[in-house]
Amino acid sequence: QNEKELQDVVKQQEEKMLQLIDKSGEVTRLKGEVSQLKRSLQRVETEAKVLWEELRGQEPKADATGVQERVLLRQEVDKLRLLLLEKEEESSRLSSKY
């Protein structure tokens, strides 16, 4: 009877471990989605900022190509800032780990 109880406990622990693994995978997937949404939000905010600056200081006939070029340049700068922040965070994580 003790052996059967022990087998039941082991089975329950295995089920709990599988549930935790599933939840861990879901958390990782959700973190990826959040990161992607943050990047999208940053891109849209950048576009809005550039367009607002252009509209605020422009004549009625704004150069669409120039505006688009500024949006792209601002996006590149934002991407580079984000990469720098990610590398700095990774570096500090590794430093604190070791």
PDB file of N, CA and C in Angstrom:
ATOM      1  N   GLN A   1       0.826  -1.191   0.000  1.00  0.00           N
ATOM      2  CA  GLN A   1       0.000   0.000   0.000  1.00  0.00           C
ATOM      3  C   GLN A   1       0.878   1.265   0.000  1.00  0.00           C
ATOM      4  N   ASN A   2       1.965   1.248   0.770  1.00  0.00           N
ATOM      5  CA  ASN A   2       2.891   2.385   0.791  1.00  0.00           C
ATOM      6  C   ASN A   2       3.492   2.620  -0.590  1.00  0.00           C
ATOM      7  N   GLU A   3       3.776   1.535  -1.273  1.00  0.00           N
ATOM      8  CA  GLU A   3       4.354   1.645  -2.619  1.00  0.00           C
ATOM      9  C   GLU A   3       3.357   2.303  -3.567  1.00  0.00           C
ATOM     10  N   LYS A   4       2.077   1.932  -3.460  1.00  0.00           N
ATOM     11  CA  LYS A   4       1.040   2.529  -4.316  1.00  0.00           C
ATOM     12  C   LYS A   4       0.881   4.016  -4.005  1.00  0.00           C
ATOM     13  N   GLU A   5       0.900   4.349  -2.729  1.00  0.00           N
ATOM     14  CA  GLU A   5       0.805   5.763  -2.346  1.00  0.00           C
ATOM     15  C   GLU A   5       1.997   6.548  -2.884  1.00  0.00           C
ATOM     16  N   LEU A   6       3.162   5.967  -2.795  1.00  0.00           N
ATOM     17  CA  LEU A   6       4.370   6.611  -3.304  1.00  0.00           C
ATOM     18  C   LEU A   6       4.287   6.802  -4.819  1.00  0.00           C
ATOM     19  N   GLN A   7       3.774   5.799  -5.525  1.00  0.00           N
ATOM     20  CA  GLN A   7       3.605   5.914  -6.973  1.00  0.00           C
ATOM     21  C   GLN A   7       2.607   7.026  -7.313  1.00  0.00           C
ATOM     22  N   ASP A   8       1.537   7.136  -6.537  1.00  0.00           N
ATOM     23  CA  ASP A   8       0.556   8.204  -6.752  1.00  0.00           C
ATOM     24  C   ASP A   8       1.189   9.581  -6.539  1.00  0.00           C
ATOM     25  N   VAL A   9       1.988   9.708  -5.498  1.00  0.00           N
ATOM     26  CA  VAL A   9       2.650  10.982  -5.209  1.00  0.00           C
ATOM     27  C   VAL A   9       3.614  11.343  -6.341  1.00  0.00           C
ATOM     28  N   VAL A  10       4.368  10.353  -6.808  1.00  0.00           N
ATOM     29  CA  VAL A  10       5.311  10.586  -7.914  1.00  0.00           C
ATOM     30  C   VAL A  10       4.555  10.998  -9.164  1.00  0.00           C
ATOM     31  N   LYS A  11       3.443  10.349  -9.444  1.00  0.00           N
ATOM     32  CA  LYS A  11       2.631  10.683 -10.618  1.00  0.00           C
ATOM     33  C   LYS A  11       2.103  12.114 -10.512  1.00  0.00           C
ATOM     34  N   GLN A  12       1.630  12.491  -9.326  1.00  0.00           N
ATOM     35  CA  GLN A  12       1.135  13.855  -9.127  1.00  0.00           C
ATOM     36  C   GLN A  12       2.252  14.882  -9.329  1.00  0.00           C
ATOM     37  N   GLN A  13       3.442  14.565  -8.821  1.00  0.00           N
ATOM     38  CA  GLN A  13       4.575  15.479  -8.982  1.00  0.00           C
ATOM     39  C   GLN A  13       4.956  15.621 -10.452  1.00  0.00           C
ATOM     40  N   GLU A  14       4.913  14.532 -11.191  1.00  0.00           N
ATOM     41  CA  GLU A  14       5.216  14.584 -12.623  1.00  0.00           C
ATOM     42  C   GLU A  14       4.206  15.455 -13.360  1.00  0.00           C
ATOM     43  N   GLU A  15       2.931  15.312 -12.995  1.00  0.00           N
ATOM     44  CA  GLU A  15       1.888  16.133 -13.617  1.00  0.00           C
ATOM     45  C   GLU A  15       2.106  17.610 -13.298  1.00  0.00           C
ATOM     46  N   LYS A  16       2.469  17.911 -12.063  1.00  0.00           N
ATOM     47  CA  LYS A  16       2.729  19.303 -11.675  1.00  0.00           C
ATOM     48  C   LYS A  16       3.921  19.861 -12.452  1.00  0.00           C
ATOM     49  N   MET A  17       4.950  19.049 -12.627  1.00  0.00           N
ATOM     50  CA  MET A  17       6.120  19.491 -13.373  1.00  0.00           C
ATOM     51  C   MET A  17       5.756  19.777 -14.830  1.00  0.00           C
ATOM     52  N   LEU A  18       4.933  18.934 -15.425  1.00  0.00           N
ATOM     53  CA  LEU A  18       4.510  19.159 -16.805  1.00  0.00           C
ATOM     54  C   LEU A  18       3.693  20.445 -16.926  1.00  0.00           C
ATOM     55  N   GLN A  19       2.839  20.704 -15.937  1.00  0.00           N
ATOM     56  CA  GLN A  19       2.060  21.939 -15.934  1.00  0.00           C
ATOM     57  C   GLN A  19       2.974  23.161 -15.823  1.00  0.00           C
ATOM     58  N   LEU A  20       3.988  23.063 -14.966  1.00  0.00           N
ATOM     59  CA  LEU A  20       4.928  24.169 -14.812  1.00  0.00           C
ATOM     60  C   LEU A  20       5.713  24.412 -16.097  1.00  0.00           C
ATOM     61  N   ILE A  21       6.095  23.337 -16.769  1.00  0.00           N
ATOM     62  CA  ILE A  21       6.812  23.470 -18.039  1.00  0.00           C
ATOM     63  C   ILE A  21       5.922  24.153 -19.069  1.00  0.00           C
ATOM     64  N   ASP A  22       4.651  23.753 -19.129  1.00  0.00           N
ATOM     65  CA  ASP A  22       3.710  24.388 -20.051  1.00  0.00           C
ATOM     66  C   ASP A  22       3.565  25.874 -19.735  1.00  0.00           C
ATOM     67  N   LYS A  23       3.419  26.194 -18.456  1.00  0.00           N
ATOM     68  CA  LYS A  23       3.266  27.592 -18.049  1.00  0.00           C
ATOM     69  C   LYS A  23       4.528  28.384 -18.361  1.00  0.00           C
ATOM     70  N   SER A  24       5.684  27.777 -18.169  1.00  0.00           N
ATOM     71  CA  SER A  24       6.951  28.443 -18.461  1.00  0.00           C
ATOM     72  C   SER A  24       7.044  28.776 -19.946  1.00  0.00           C
ATOM     73  N   GLY A  25       6.633  27.839 -20.794  1.00  0.00           N
ATOM     74  CA  GLY A  25       6.634  28.090 -22.236  1.00  0.00           C
ATOM     75  C   GLY A  25       5.683  29.209 -22.607  1.00  0.00           C
ATOM     76  N   GLU A  26       4.533  29.234 -21.955  1.00  0.00           N
ATOM     77  CA  GLU A  26       3.553  30.286 -22.232  1.00  0.00           C
ATOM     78  C   GLU A  26       4.082  31.642 -21.785  1.00  0.00           C
ATOM     79  N   VAL A  27       4.738  31.680 -20.631  1.00  0.00           N
ATOM     80  CA  VAL A  27       5.318  32.936 -20.143  1.00  0.00           C
ATOM     81  C   VAL A  27       6.375  33.434 -21.130  1.00  0.00           C
ATOM     82  N   THR A  28       7.205  32.535 -21.622  1.00  0.00           N
ATOM     83  CA  THR A  28       8.229  32.918 -22.595  1.00  0.00           C
ATOM     84  C   THR A  28       7.588  33.459 -23.862  1.00  0.00           C
ATOM     85  N   ARG A  29       6.548  32.812 -24.334  1.00  0.00           N
ATOM     86  CA  ARG A  29       5.849  33.264 -25.543  1.00  0.00           C
ATOM     87  C   ARG A  29       5.233  34.645 -25.308  1.00  0.00           C
ATOM     88  N   LEU A  30       4.608  34.830 -24.139  1.00  0.00           N
ATOM     89  CA  LEU A  30       3.990  36.115 -23.824  1.00  0.00           C
ATOM     90  C   LEU A  30       5.038  37.217 -23.701  1.00  0.00           C
ATOM     91  N   LYS A  31       6.194  36.906 -23.132  1.00  0.00           N
ATOM     92  CA  LYS A  31       7.262  37.901 -23.051  1.00  0.00           C
ATOM     93  C   LYS A  31       7.705  38.316 -24.448  1.00  0.00           C
ATOM     94  N   GLY A  32       7.781  37.357 -25.353  1.00  0.00           N
ATOM     95  CA  GLY A  32       8.129  37.669 -26.736  1.00  0.00           C
ATOM     96  C   GLY A  32       7.097  38.580 -27.376  1.00  0.00           C
ATOM     97  N   GLU A  33       5.831  38.304 -27.131  1.00  0.00           N
ATOM     98  CA  GLU A  33       4.761  39.145 -27.670  1.00  0.00           C
ATOM     99  C   GLU A  33       4.833  40.558 -27.096  1.00  0.00           C
ATOM    100  N   VAL A  34       5.080  40.662 -25.801  1.00  0.00           N
ATOM    101  CA  VAL A  34       5.184  41.976 -25.165  1.00  0.00           C
ATOM    102  C   VAL A  34       6.345  42.752 -25.775  1.00  0.00           C
ATOM    103  N   SER A  35       7.460  42.081 -25.976  1.00  0.00           N
ATOM    104  CA  SER A  35       8.621  42.732 -26.575  1.00  0.00           C
ATOM    105  C   SER A  35       8.309  43.226 -27.983  1.00  0.00           C
ATOM    106  N   GLN A  36       7.626  42.395 -28.753  1.00  0.00           N
ATOM    107  CA  GLN A  36       7.246  42.771 -30.114  1.00  0.00           C
ATOM    108  C   GLN A  36       6.275  43.958 -30.093  1.00  0.00           C
ATOM    109  N   LEU A  37       5.326  43.940 -29.179  1.00  0.00           N
ATOM    110  CA  LEU A  37       4.381  45.051 -29.063  1.00  0.00           C
ATOM    111  C   LEU A  37       5.081  46.345 -28.654  1.00  0.00           C
ATOM    112  N   LYS A  38       6.072  46.235 -27.768  1.00  0.00           N
ATOM    113  CA  LYS A  38       6.823  47.426 -27.370  1.00  0.00           C
ATOM    114  C   LYS A  38       7.553  48.023 -28.566  1.00  0.00           C
ATOM    115  N   ARG A  39       8.157  47.156 -29.386  1.00  0.00           N
ATOM    116  CA  ARG A  39       8.850  47.635 -30.584  1.00  0.00           C
ATOM    117  C   ARG A  39       7.872  48.307 -31.546  1.00  0.00           C
ATOM    118  N   SER A  40       6.713  47.694 -31.725  1.00  0.00           N
ATOM    119  CA  SER A  40       5.708  48.280 -32.613  1.00  0.00           C
ATOM    120  C   SER A  40       5.238  49.630 -32.089  1.00  0.00           C
ATOM    121  N   LEU A  41       4.998  49.706 -30.800  1.00  0.00           N
ATOM    122  CA  LEU A  41       4.574  50.961 -30.192  1.00  0.00           C
ATOM    123  C   LEU A  41       5.644  52.030 -30.371  1.00  0.00           C
ATOM    124  N   GLN A  42       6.885  51.656 -30.157  1.00  0.00           N
ATOM    125  CA  GLN A  42       7.976  52.619 -30.312  1.00  0.00           C
ATOM    126  C   GLN A  42       8.053  53.112 -31.759  1.00  0.00           C
ATOM    127  N   ARG A  43       7.866  52.209 -32.717  1.00  0.00           N
ATOM    128  CA  ARG A  43       7.906  52.591 -34.131  1.00  0.00           C
ATOM    129  C   ARG A  43       6.788  53.584 -34.450  1.00  0.00           C
ATOM    130  N   VAL A  44       5.586  53.296 -33.966  1.00  0.00           N
ATOM    131  CA  VAL A  44       4.451  54.178 -34.227  1.00  0.00           C
ATOM    132  C   VAL A  44       4.647  55.527 -33.532  1.00  0.00           C
ATOM    133  N   GLU A  45       5.165  55.516 -32.308  1.00  0.00           N
ATOM    134  CA  GLU A  45       5.424  56.772 -31.612  1.00  0.00           C
ATOM    135  C   GLU A  45       6.455  57.603 -32.360  1.00  0.00           C
ATOM    136  N   THR A  46       7.462  56.936 -32.907  1.00  0.00           N
ATOM    137  CA  THR A  46       8.490  57.629 -33.689  1.00  0.00           C
ATOM    138  C   THR A  46       7.880  58.279 -34.919  1.00  0.00           C
ATOM    139  N   GLU A  47       7.057  57.513 -35.628  1.00  0.00           N
ATOM    140  CA  GLU A  47       6.410  58.068 -36.816  1.00  0.00           C
ATOM    141  C   GLU A  47       5.550  59.276 -36.447  1.00  0.00           C
ATOM    142  N   ALA A  48       4.804  59.154 -35.388  1.00  0.00           N
ATOM    143  CA  ALA A  48       3.942  60.258 -34.957  1.00  0.00           C
ATOM    144  C   ALA A  48       4.767  61.485 -34.586  1.00  0.00           C
ATOM    145  N   LYS A  49       5.885  61.261 -33.895  1.00  0.00           N
ATOM    146  CA  LYS A  49       6.734  62.372 -33.486  1.00  0.00           C
ATOM    147  C   LYS A  49       7.293  63.115 -34.699  1.00  0.00           C
ATOM    148  N   VAL A  50       7.790  62.360 -35.666  1.00  0.00           N
ATOM    149  CA  VAL A  50       8.357  62.984 -36.864  1.00  0.00           C
ATOM    150  C   VAL A  50       7.277  63.724 -37.640  1.00  0.00           C
ATOM    151  N   LEU A  51       6.133  63.090 -37.820  1.00  0.00           N
ATOM    152  CA  LEU A  51       5.050  63.735 -38.557  1.00  0.00           C
ATOM    153  C   LEU A  51       4.570  65.000 -37.852  1.00  0.00           C
ATOM    154  N   TRP A  52       4.480  64.939 -36.529  1.00  0.00           N
ATOM    155  CA  TRP A  52       4.058  66.117 -35.767  1.00  0.00           C
ATOM    156  C   TRP A  52       5.064  67.249 -35.951  1.00  0.00           C
ATOM    157  N   GLU A  53       6.363  66.932 -35.874  1.00  0.00           N
ATOM    158  CA  GLU A  53       7.388  67.954 -36.074  1.00  0.00           C
ATOM    159  C   GLU A  53       7.290  68.558 -37.473  1.00  0.00           C
ATOM    160  N   GLU A  54       7.066  67.706 -38.445  1.00  0.00           N
ATOM    161  CA  GLU A  54       6.958  68.184 -39.822  1.00  0.00           C
ATOM    162  C   GLU A  54       5.745  69.089 -40.002  1.00  0.00           C
ATOM    163  N   LEU A  55       4.622  68.661 -39.475  1.00  0.00           N
ATOM    164  CA  LEU A  55       3.400  69.441 -39.634  1.00  0.00           C
ATOM    165  C   LEU A  55       3.471  70.758 -38.875  1.00  0.00           C
ATOM    166  N   ARG A  56       4.114  70.744 -37.751  1.00  0.00           N
ATOM    167  CA  ARG A  56       4.205  71.945 -36.923  1.00  0.00           C
ATOM    168  C   ARG A  56       5.068  73.016 -37.591  1.00  0.00           C
ATOM    169  N   GLY A  57       6.118  72.589 -38.273  1.00  0.00           N
ATOM    170  CA  GLY A  57       7.044  73.570 -38.823  1.00  0.00           C
ATOM    171  C   GLY A  57       7.012  73.692 -40.336  1.00  0.00           C
ATOM    172  N   GLN A  58       6.059  73.075 -40.991  1.00  0.00           N
ATOM    173  CA  GLN A  58       6.052  73.052 -42.458  1.00  0.00           C
ATOM    174  C   GLN A  58       5.011  73.968 -43.050  1.00  0.00           C
ATOM    175  N   GLU A  59       5.252  74.227 -44.306  1.00  0.00           N
ATOM    176  CA  GLU A  59       4.258  74.924 -45.106  1.00  0.00           C
ATOM    177  C   GLU A  59       3.186  73.903 -45.465  1.00  0.00           C
ATOM    178  N   PRO A  60       2.088  74.342 -46.035  1.00  0.00           N
ATOM    179  CA  PRO A  60       1.034  73.395 -46.403  1.00  0.00           C
ATOM    180  C   PRO A  60       1.506  72.270 -47.339  1.00  0.00           C
ATOM    181  N   LYS A  61       2.490  72.559 -48.200  1.00  0.00           N
ATOM    182  CA  LYS A  61       2.979  71.525 -49.128  1.00  0.00           C
ATOM    183  C   LYS A  61       4.207  70.859 -48.524  1.00  0.00           C
ATOM    184  N   ALA A  62       4.010  69.855 -47.711  1.00  0.00           N
ATOM    185  CA  ALA A  62       5.120  69.129 -47.106  1.00  0.00           C
ATOM    186  C   ALA A  62       5.668  68.112 -48.093  1.00  0.00           C
ATOM    187  N   ASP A  63       6.984  67.953 -48.077  1.00  0.00           N
ATOM    188  CA  ASP A  63       7.640  66.993 -48.962  1.00  0.00           C
ATOM    189  C   ASP A  63       7.468  65.595 -48.385  1.00  0.00           C
ATOM    190  N   ALA A  64       6.628  64.788 -49.015  1.00  0.00           N
ATOM    191  CA  ALA A  64       6.317  63.441 -48.496  1.00  0.00           C
ATOM    192  C   ALA A  64       7.558  62.559 -48.446  1.00  0.00           C
ATOM    193  N   THR A  65       8.423  62.675 -49.443  1.00  0.00           N
ATOM    194  CA  THR A  65       9.637  61.852 -49.461  1.00  0.00           C
ATOM    195  C   THR A  65      10.557  62.216 -48.303  1.00  0.00           C
ATOM    196  N   GLY A  66      10.698  63.494 -48.056  1.00  0.00           N
ATOM    197  CA  GLY A  66      11.540  63.941 -46.944  1.00  0.00           C
ATOM    198  C   GLY A  66      10.995  63.480 -45.606  1.00  0.00           C
ATOM    199  N   VAL A  67       9.683  63.564 -45.466  1.00  0.00           N
ATOM    200  CA  VAL A  67       9.047  63.117 -44.224  1.00  0.00           C
ATOM    201  C   VAL A  67       9.289  61.623 -44.021  1.00  0.00           C
ATOM    202  N   GLN A  68       9.090  60.847 -45.091  1.00  0.00           N
ATOM    203  CA  GLN A  68       9.288  59.396 -44.989  1.00  0.00           C
ATOM    204  C   GLN A  68      10.741  59.065 -44.651  1.00  0.00           C
ATOM    205  N   GLU A  69      11.662  59.802 -45.247  1.00  0.00           N
ATOM    206  CA  GLU A  69      13.079  59.573 -44.968  1.00  0.00           C
ATOM    207  C   GLU A  69      13.401  59.869 -43.510  1.00  0.00           C
ATOM    208  N   ARG A  70      12.835  60.957 -42.991  1.00  0.00           N
ATOM    209  CA  ARG A  70      13.057  61.284 -41.578  1.00  0.00           C
ATOM    210  C   ARG A  70      12.449  60.230 -40.661  1.00  0.00           C
ATOM    211  N   VAL A  71      11.284  59.718 -41.027  1.00  0.00           N
ATOM    212  CA  VAL A  71      10.659  58.656 -40.232  1.00  0.00           C
ATOM    213  C   VAL A  71      11.572  57.438 -40.194  1.00  0.00           C
ATOM    214  N   LEU A  72      12.078  57.040 -41.359  1.00  0.00           N
ATOM    215  CA  LEU A  72      12.960  55.868 -41.427  1.00  0.00           C
ATOM    216  C   LEU A  72      14.241  56.089 -40.626  1.00  0.00           C
ATOM    217  N   LEU A  73      14.819  57.284 -40.746  1.00  0.00           N
ATOM    218  CA  LEU A  73      16.036  57.572 -39.981  1.00  0.00           C
ATOM    219  C   LEU A  73      15.768  57.543 -38.483  1.00  0.00           C
ATOM    220  N   ARG A  74      14.653  58.113 -38.072  1.00  0.00           N
ATOM    221  CA  ARG A  74      14.312  58.114 -36.649  1.00  0.00           C
ATOM    222  C   ARG A  74      14.075  56.686 -36.157  1.00  0.00           C
ATOM    223  N   GLN A  75      13.448  55.861 -36.992  1.00  0.00           N
ATOM    224  CA  GLN A  75      13.223  54.460 -36.621  1.00  0.00           C
ATOM    225  C   GLN A  75      14.552  53.739 -36.436  1.00  0.00           C
ATOM    226  N   GLU A  76      15.491  53.986 -37.326  1.00  0.00           N
ATOM    227  CA  GLU A  76      16.805  53.353 -37.206  1.00  0.00           C
ATOM    228  C   GLU A  76      17.503  53.774 -35.919  1.00  0.00           C
ATOM    229  N   VAL A  77      17.426  55.055 -35.596  1.00  0.00           N
ATOM    230  CA  VAL A  77      18.031  55.540 -34.355  1.00  0.00           C
ATOM    231  C   VAL A  77      17.368  54.864 -33.156  1.00  0.00           C
ATOM    232  N   ASP A  78      16.049  54.764 -33.179  1.00  0.00           N
ATOM    233  CA  ASP A  78      15.334  54.108 -32.074  1.00  0.00           C
ATOM    234  C   ASP A  78      15.703  52.636 -31.964  1.00  0.00           C
ATOM    235  N   LYS A  79      15.841  51.956 -33.111  1.00  0.00           N
ATOM    236  CA  LYS A  79      16.247  50.547 -33.085  1.00  0.00           C
ATOM    237  C   LYS A  79      17.624  50.399 -32.462  1.00  0.00           C
ATOM    238  N   LEU A  80      18.541  51.285 -32.844  1.00  0.00           N
ATOM    239  CA  LEU A  80      19.893  51.219 -32.290  1.00  0.00           C
ATOM    240  C   LEU A  80      19.888  51.495 -30.793  1.00  0.00           C
ATOM    241  N   ARG A  81      19.059  52.443 -30.356  1.00  0.00           N
ATOM    242  CA  ARG A  81      18.946  52.704 -28.909  1.00  0.00           C
ATOM    243  C   ARG A  81      18.423  51.483 -28.175  1.00  0.00           C
ATOM    244  N   LEU A  82      17.412  50.844 -28.756  1.00  0.00           N
ATOM    245  CA  LEU A  82      16.829  49.652 -28.139  1.00  0.00           C
ATOM    246  C   LEU A  82      17.862  48.526 -28.051  1.00  0.00           C
ATOM    247  N   LEU A  83      18.604  48.315 -29.140  1.00  0.00           N
ATOM    248  CA  LEU A  83      19.649  47.288 -29.120  1.00  0.00           C
ATOM    249  C   LEU A  83      20.697  47.596 -28.063  1.00  0.00           C
ATOM    250  N   LEU A  84      21.088  48.862 -27.954  1.00  0.00           N
ATOM    251  CA  LEU A  84      22.062  49.247 -26.942  1.00  0.00           C
ATOM    252  C   LEU A  84      21.537  48.955 -25.541  1.00  0.00           C
ATOM    253  N   LEU A  85      20.278  49.305 -25.292  1.00  0.00           N
ATOM    254  CA  LEU A  85      19.692  49.036 -23.976  1.00  0.00           C
ATOM    255  C   LEU A  85      19.639  47.539 -23.688  1.00  0.00           C
ATOM    256  N   GLU A  86      19.255  46.743 -24.699  1.00  0.00           N
ATOM    257  CA  GLU A  86      19.196  45.293 -24.516  1.00  0.00           C
ATOM    258  C   GLU A  86      20.572  44.729 -24.201  1.00  0.00           C
ATOM    259  N   LYS A  87      21.603  45.202 -24.910  1.00  0.00           N
ATOM    260  CA  LYS A  87      22.968  44.726 -24.667  1.00  0.00           C
ATOM    261  C   LYS A  87      23.451  45.138 -23.285  1.00  0.00           C
ATOM    262  N   GLU A  88      23.120  46.371 -22.877  1.00  0.00           N
ATOM    263  CA  GLU A  88      23.514  46.822 -21.539  1.00  0.00           C
ATOM    264  C   GLU A  88      22.837  45.987 -20.465  1.00  0.00           C
ATOM    265  N   GLU A  89      21.537  45.682 -20.664  1.00  0.00           N
ATOM    266  CA  GLU A  89      20.818  44.852 -19.694  1.00  0.00           C
ATOM    267  C   GLU A  89      21.423  43.451 -19.646  1.00  0.00           C
ATOM    268  N   GLU A  90      21.725  42.904 -20.815  1.00  0.00           N
ATOM    269  CA  GLU A  90      22.321  41.570 -20.875  1.00  0.00           C
ATOM    270  C   GLU A  90      23.681  41.573 -20.188  1.00  0.00           C
ATOM    271  N   SER A  91      24.463  42.612 -20.429  1.00  0.00           N
ATOM    272  CA  SER A  91      25.783  42.716 -19.816  1.00  0.00           C
ATOM    273  C   SER A  91      25.678  42.803 -18.303  1.00  0.00           C
ATOM    274  N   SER A  92      24.744  43.615 -17.806  1.00  0.00           N
ATOM    275  CA  SER A  92      24.595  43.736 -16.355  1.00  0.00           C
ATOM    276  C   SER A  92      24.072  42.436 -15.742  1.00  0.00           C
ATOM    277  N   ARG A  93      23.188  41.737 -16.475  1.00  0.00           N
ATOM    278  CA  ARG A  93      22.696  40.439 -15.998  1.00  0.00           C
ATOM    279  C   ARG A  93      23.840  39.446 -15.883  1.00  0.00           C
ATOM    280  N   LEU A  94      24.678  39.405 -16.920  1.00  0.00           N
ATOM    281  CA  LEU A  94      25.798  38.471 -16.903  1.00  0.00           C
ATOM    282  C   LEU A  94      26.798  38.851 -15.814  1.00  0.00           C
ATOM    283  N   SER A  95      27.014  40.148 -15.634  1.00  0.00           N
ATOM    284  CA  SER A  95      27.948  40.590 -14.584  1.00  0.00           C
ATOM    285  C   SER A  95      27.445  40.189 -13.204  1.00  0.00           C
ATOM    286  N   SER A  96      26.139  40.392 -12.974  1.00  0.00           N
ATOM    287  CA  SER A  96      25.600  40.045 -11.670  1.00  0.00           C
ATOM    288  C   SER A  96      25.544  38.529 -11.474  1.00  0.00           C
ATOM    289  N   LYS A  97      25.404  37.795 -12.580  1.00  0.00           N
ATOM    290  CA  LYS A  97      25.344  36.330 -12.491  1.00  0.00           C
ATOM    291  C   LYS A  97      26.708  35.758 -12.134  1.00  0.00           C
ATOM    292  N   TYR A  98      27.764  36.354 -12.699  1.00  0.00           N
ATOM    293  CA  TYR A  98      29.101  35.836 -12.462  1.00  0.00           C
ATOM    294  C   TYR A  98      29.844  36.737 -11.502  1.00  0.00           C
TER     295      TYR A  98
END
